[in-house]
Amino acid sequence: MLELEDVHAGYGGAEVLHGVSLRVDEGEIVTLVGSNGAGKTTTLGVIGGGVRVRAGCVRFAGVDLRRRRPEHRAGLGIGQVPEGRRLFPTLPVRDNLLLGAFAHRKKTKETRALLEEVLELFPILRERERADAGTLSGGEAQQLAIGRALMSRPRLILLDEPSLGLAPRMVQRVFDALSALSARGVAVLVAEQNAMQALSTAERGYVLERGRVTMHDAARVLREEPQIVATYLGGV
Ligand code: ATP
């Protein structure tokens, strides 16, 4: 469904991605692991539209994304949960969710049904529906950010470091939600420094080092790979 082929991208004079290739199939959870500055966020940016591709191909559902404007990615079925979540803290949870629905879609039946689905997936958001987003805990806010992305009914959702700053219990909850999404047929591409958690949830993984994919395999294979264990899993 999503395919990157030999993608080069960067900022100003600096090239950050030096030929990245990866693939995400329908309903699959794929993780991008790598240390700080490896190029994970840049890779997501290439797909989400924030970073321009200098060379190579990015295709989504048969569409060449290089030919589509960044603001049209949501319409194509790509949902994004950026690092730092970017919620509206002074608006209630419910309004944050509704803002995730397409701007042109009014409060239609479909939006209400979608909202109901999201509240079902994240019961804590139902409990806090009327509370301002700024009053949520880190884990709750992360669930809200994912819920908001779901309001555009994406076929693929991109997440950047969803576990950042969360307590272990909340990290688990967020990753459980990703599994639930994939069970509903939504493909998930998640960039994570928390490689252990990401590789426990994902089906496949790509290891990114200094802008290049150095390894890719089934997540259970990567979890056993000595080099990965030593570098990313704390040498257990
Ligand atoms: P992190 O986990 O720290 O976000 P990452 O793997 O996501 O790391 P990127 O954010 O993609 O890595 O960064 C890759 C490289 O690109 C880094 O060297 C970074 O300094 C550089 N970079 C990222 N964003 C910009 C930008 N807006 N302008 C210039 N350089 C940037």
GROMACS .gro file of C-alpha atoms and ligand atoms in nm:
model
  267
    1MET     CA    1   0.000   0.000   0.000
    2LEU     CA    2   0.286   0.239   0.086
    3GLU     CA    3   0.618   0.209  -0.087
    4LEU     CA    4   0.934   0.419  -0.065
    5GLU     CA    5   1.201   0.343  -0.318
    6ASP     CA    6   1.552   0.482  -0.293
    7VAL     CA    7   1.430   0.805  -0.135
    8HIS     CA    8   1.671   1.093  -0.090
    9ALA     CA    9   1.562   1.392   0.116
   10GLY     CA   10   1.704   1.657   0.345
   11TYR     CA   11   1.699   2.015   0.462
   12GLY     CA   12   1.872   2.300   0.278
   13GLY     CA   13   2.214   2.184   0.172
   14ALA     CA   14   2.215   1.875   0.393
   15GLU     CA   15   2.093   1.540   0.269
   16VAL     CA   16   1.950   1.335   0.559
   17LEU     CA   17   1.802   1.031   0.382
   18HIS     CA   18   2.045   0.863   0.144
   19GLY     CA   19   1.829   0.615  -0.045
   20VAL     CA   20   1.563   0.480   0.192
   21SER     CA   21   1.337   0.199   0.068
   22LEU     CA   22   1.054   0.054   0.270
   23ARG     CA   23   0.707  -0.089   0.235
   24VAL     CA   24   0.391  -0.106   0.446
   25ASP     CA   25   0.108  -0.339   0.346
   26GLU     CA   26  -0.260  -0.301   0.425
   27GLY     CA   27  -0.344  -0.346   0.794
   28GLU     CA   28   0.020  -0.408   0.884
   29ILE     CA   29   0.211  -0.254   1.175
   30VAL     CA   30   0.563  -0.160   1.073
   31THR     CA   31   0.815   0.013   1.293
   32LEU     CA   32   1.107   0.233   1.210
   33VAL     CA   33   1.368   0.209   1.483
   34GLY     CA   34   1.691   0.402   1.511
   35SER     CA   35   1.872   0.633   1.745
   36ASN     CA   36   1.841   1.008   1.771
   37GLY     CA   37   1.894   1.182   1.440
   38ALA     CA   38   1.886   0.862   1.232
   39GLY     CA   39   1.621   1.014   1.005
   40LYS     CA   40   1.299   0.860   1.138
   41THR     CA   41   1.106   1.187   1.156
   42THR     CA   42   1.237   1.288   0.816
   43THR     CA   43   1.115   0.958   0.668
   44LEU     CA   44   0.768   1.017   0.812
   45GLY     CA   45   0.782   1.373   0.678
   46VAL     CA   46   0.847   1.246   0.328
   47ILE     CA   47   0.527   1.040   0.349
   48GLY     CA   48   0.321   1.295   0.541
   49GLY     CA   49   0.425   1.577   0.311
   50GLY     CA   50   0.634   1.802   0.535
   51VAL     CA   51   0.964   1.708   0.371
   52ARG     CA   52   1.027   1.726  -0.002
   53VAL     CA   53   1.164   1.421  -0.183
   54ARG     CA   54   1.477   1.501  -0.383
   55ALA     CA   55   1.507   1.169  -0.560
   56GLY     CA   56   1.337   0.833  -0.551
   57CYS     CA   57   0.973   0.728  -0.537
   58VAL     CA   58   0.698   0.748  -0.276
   59ARG     CA   59   0.378   0.568  -0.371
   60PHE     CA   60   0.064   0.529  -0.167
   61ALA     CA   61  -0.232   0.323  -0.288
   62GLY     CA   62  -0.106   0.350  -0.644
   63VAL     CA   63  -0.063   0.729  -0.624
   64ASP     CA   64   0.274   0.898  -0.677
   65LEU     CA   65   0.289   1.123  -0.368
   66ARG     CA   66   0.554   1.345  -0.524
   67ARG     CA   67   0.284   1.472  -0.758
   68ARG     CA   68   0.035   1.548  -0.479
   69ARG     CA   69   0.034   1.853  -0.258
   70PRO     CA   70   0.116   1.788   0.109
   71GLU     CA   71  -0.224   1.918   0.225
   72HIS     CA   72  -0.397   1.652   0.018
   73ARG     CA   73  -0.238   1.359   0.203
   74ALA     CA   74  -0.523   1.333   0.453
   75GLY     CA   75  -0.771   1.313   0.168
   76LEU     CA   76  -0.572   1.027   0.021
   77GLY     CA   77  -0.604   0.834   0.348
   78ILE     CA   78  -0.286   0.919   0.535
   79GLY     CA   79  -0.333   1.017   0.900
   80GLN     CA   80  -0.054   1.170   1.106
   81VAL     CA   81   0.025   1.178   1.476
   82PRO     CA   82   0.322   1.413   1.502
   83GLU     CA   83   0.584   1.409   1.776
   84GLY     CA   84   0.461   1.642   2.048
   85ARG     CA   85   0.098   1.570   1.954
   86ARG     CA   86   0.002   1.930   1.860
   87LEU     CA   87  -0.336   1.935   2.030
   88PHE     CA   88  -0.546   2.244   2.104
   89PRO     CA   89  -0.505   2.265   2.483
   90THR     CA   90  -0.784   2.516   2.548
   91LEU     CA   91  -1.044   2.322   2.352
   92PRO     CA   92  -1.236   2.025   2.492
   93VAL     CA   93  -1.134   1.671   2.398
   94ARG     CA   94  -1.445   1.636   2.185
   95ASP     CA   95  -1.365   1.946   1.978
   96ASN     CA   96  -1.008   1.831   1.928
   97LEU     CA   97  -1.148   1.510   1.786
   98LEU     CA   98  -1.400   1.687   1.563
   99LEU     CA   99  -1.122   1.906   1.426
  100GLY     CA  100  -0.960   1.587   1.300
  101ALA     CA  101  -1.255   1.518   1.073
  102PHE     CA  102  -1.222   1.678   0.731
  103ALA     CA  103  -1.272   2.051   0.751
  104HIS     CA  104  -1.545   2.044   0.489
  105ARG     CA  105  -1.736   1.769   0.663
  106LYS     CA  106  -1.998   1.922   0.886
  107LYS     CA  107  -2.146   1.745   1.184
  108THR     CA  108  -2.287   1.477   0.965
  109LYS     CA  109  -2.404   1.134   1.065
  110GLU     CA  110  -2.074   0.994   0.947
  111THR     CA  111  -1.872   1.225   1.171
  112ARG     CA  112  -2.085   1.128   1.469
  113ALA     CA  113  -2.040   0.760   1.393
  114LEU     CA  114  -1.667   0.810   1.359
  115LEU     CA  115  -1.653   0.998   1.689
  116GLU     CA  116  -1.840   0.713   1.853
  117GLU     CA  117  -1.590   0.462   1.712
  118VAL     CA  118  -1.295   0.661   1.845
  119LEU     CA  119  -1.455   0.698   2.189
  120GLU     CA  120  -1.510   0.325   2.192
  121LEU     CA  121  -1.148   0.258   2.110
  122PHE     CA  122  -1.028   0.503   2.378
  123PRO     CA  123  -1.269   0.490   2.674
  124ILE     CA  124  -1.062   0.745   2.862
  125LEU     CA  125  -1.149   1.002   2.595
  126ARG     CA  126  -1.517   0.939   2.654
  127GLU     CA  127  -1.466   1.000   3.025
  128ARG     CA  128  -1.280   1.321   2.953
  129GLU     CA  129  -1.486   1.428   2.652
  130ARG     CA  130  -1.578   1.770   2.794
  131ALA     CA  131  -1.244   1.842   2.959
  132ASP     CA  132  -0.993   2.074   2.793
  133ALA     CA  133  -0.719   1.883   2.614
  134GLY     CA  134  -0.461   2.076   2.816
  135THR     CA  135  -0.571   1.900   3.134
  136LEU     CA  136  -0.498   1.547   3.003
  137SER     CA  137  -0.205   1.339   3.121
  138GLY     CA  138   0.066   1.251   2.868
  139GLY     CA  139  -0.082   0.911   2.794
  140GLU     CA  140  -0.433   1.049   2.758
  141ALA     CA  141  -0.309   1.324   2.527
  142GLN     CA  142  -0.132   1.067   2.312
  143GLN     CA  143  -0.456   0.870   2.283
  144LEU     CA  144  -0.633   1.191   2.186
  145ALA     CA  145  -0.374   1.263   1.919
  146ILE     CA  146  -0.424   0.916   1.773
  147GLY     CA  147  -0.802   0.951   1.801
  148ARG     CA  148  -0.790   1.282   1.618
  149ALA     CA  149  -0.589   1.128   1.334
  150LEU     CA  150  -0.849   0.851   1.310
  151MET     CA  151  -1.126   1.105   1.256
  152SER     CA  152  -1.014   1.142   0.894
  153ARG     CA  153  -1.067   0.766   0.849
  154PRO     CA  154  -0.711   0.698   0.736
  155ARG     CA  155  -0.594   0.381   0.564
  156LEU     CA  156  -0.245   0.444   0.695
  157ILE     CA  157  -0.149   0.619   1.014
  158LEU     CA  158   0.197   0.763   1.081
  159LEU     CA  159   0.316   0.799   1.439
  160ASP     CA  160   0.631   0.969   1.558
  161GLU     CA  161   0.760   0.849   1.895
  162PRO     CA  162   0.420   0.784   2.055
  163SER     CA  163   0.581   0.646   2.371
  164LEU     CA  164   0.790   0.956   2.438
  165GLY     CA  165   0.758   1.065   2.800
  166LEU     CA  166   0.486   0.814   2.889
  167ALA     CA  167   0.471   0.585   3.191
  168PRO     CA  168   0.513   0.215   3.095
  169ARG     CA  169   0.146   0.139   3.155
  170MET     CA  170   0.044   0.416   2.919
  171VAL     CA  171   0.299   0.306   2.659
  172GLN     CA  172   0.135  -0.035   2.664
  173ARG     CA  173  -0.209   0.118   2.622
  174VAL     CA  174  -0.099   0.324   2.324
  175PHE     CA  175   0.058   0.023   2.154
  176ASP     CA  176  -0.251  -0.188   2.230
  177ALA     CA  177  -0.451   0.079   2.047
  178LEU     CA  178  -0.221   0.041   1.745
  179SER     CA  179  -0.289  -0.334   1.743
  180ALA     CA  180  -0.662  -0.263   1.757
  181LEU     CA  181  -0.629  -0.029   1.459
  182SER     CA  182  -0.443  -0.282   1.253
  183ALA     CA  183  -0.708  -0.541   1.337
  184ARG     CA  184  -0.955  -0.298   1.177
  185GLY     CA  185  -0.746  -0.288   0.860
  186VAL     CA  186  -0.559   0.039   0.923
  187ALA     CA  187  -0.190   0.019   0.836
  188VAL     CA  188   0.046   0.168   1.094
  189LEU     CA  189   0.397   0.307   1.048
  190VAL     CA  190   0.548   0.397   1.382
  191ALA     CA  191   0.888   0.557   1.445
  192GLU     CA  192   1.022   0.467   1.787
  193GLN     CA  193   1.334   0.492   1.997
  194ASN     CA  194   1.168   0.246   2.234
  195ALA     CA  195   1.269  -0.043   2.008
  196MET     CA  196   1.169  -0.316   2.253
  197GLN     CA  197   0.809  -0.201   2.272
  198ALA     CA  198   0.785  -0.125   1.902
  199LEU     CA  199   0.929  -0.460   1.795
  200SER     CA  200   0.697  -0.641   2.035
  201THR     CA  201   0.390  -0.490   1.869
  202ALA     CA  202   0.494  -0.457   1.504
  203GLU     CA  203   0.496  -0.731   1.245
  204ARG     CA  204   0.801  -0.599   1.064
  205GLY     CA  205   1.070  -0.347   1.136
  206TYR     CA  206   1.328  -0.132   0.961
  207VAL     CA  207   1.645  -0.016   1.132
  208LEU     CA  208   1.753   0.328   1.022
  209GLU     CA  209   2.109   0.446   1.080
  210ARG     CA  210   2.240   0.779   0.956
  211GLY     CA  211   1.977   0.802   0.685
  212ARG     CA  212   2.008   0.445   0.556
  213VAL     CA  213   1.810   0.127   0.621
  214THR     CA  214   2.070  -0.111   0.763
  215MET     CA  215   1.837  -0.400   0.844
  216HIS     CA  216   1.479  -0.501   0.784
  217ASP     CA  217   1.299  -0.816   0.881
  218ALA     CA  218   1.012  -0.965   1.076
  219ALA     CA  219   0.995  -0.794   1.415
  220ARG     CA  220   1.049  -1.122   1.600
  221VAL     CA  221   1.372  -1.179   1.402
  222LEU     CA  222   1.499  -0.827   1.474
  223ARG     CA  223   1.426  -0.873   1.845
  224GLU     CA  224   1.675  -1.160   1.852
  225GLU     CA  225   1.938  -0.994   1.636
  226PRO     CA  226   2.249  -0.951   1.855
  227GLN     CA  227   2.341  -0.615   1.705
  228ILE     CA  228   1.994  -0.478   1.771
  229VAL     CA  229   1.986  -0.617   2.120
  230ALA     CA  230   2.321  -0.453   2.195
  231THR     CA  231   2.240  -0.117   2.033
  232TYR     CA  232   1.871  -0.062   2.096
  233LEU     CA  233   1.751  -0.303   2.357
  234GLY     CA  234   1.996  -0.206   2.627
  235GLY     CA  235   2.218  -0.509   2.576
  236VAL     CA  236   1.986  -0.749   2.759
  237ATP     P1  237   1.476   1.206   1.664
  237ATP     O1  238   1.435   1.083   1.734
  237ATP     O2  239   1.575   1.286   1.738
  237ATP     O3  240   1.361   1.287   1.611
  237ATP     P2  241   1.511   1.107   1.401
  237ATP     O4  242   1.563   0.971   1.373
  237ATP     O5  243   1.366   1.127   1.388
  237ATP     O6  244   1.560   1.154   1.540
  237ATP     P3  245   1.535   1.325   1.220
  237ATP     O7  246   1.455   1.416   1.306
  237ATP     O8  247   1.476   1.277   1.094
  237ATP     O9  248   1.588   1.202   1.302
  237ATP    O10  249   1.671   1.401   1.190
  237ATP     C1  250   1.771   1.355   1.102
  237ATP     C2  251   1.875   1.463   1.078
  237ATP    O11  252   1.815   1.574   1.013
  237ATP     C3  253   1.936   1.517   1.206
  237ATP    O12  254   2.074   1.531   1.183
  237ATP     C4  255   1.870   1.650   1.225
  237ATP    O13  256   1.957   1.740   1.286
  237ATP     C5  257   1.840   1.694   1.083
  237ATP     N1  258   1.716   1.776   1.078
  237ATP     C6  259   1.593   1.738   1.121
  237ATP     N2  260   1.503   1.836   1.100
  237ATP     C7  261   1.570   1.938   1.041
  237ATP     C8  262   1.531   2.067   0.993
  237ATP     N3  263   1.405   2.112   1.001
  237ATP     N4  264   1.628   2.145   0.941
  237ATP     C9  265   1.756   2.101   0.932
  237ATP     N5  266   1.799   1.981   0.974
  237ATP    C10  267   1.707   1.899   1.028
   0.00000   0.00000   0.00000
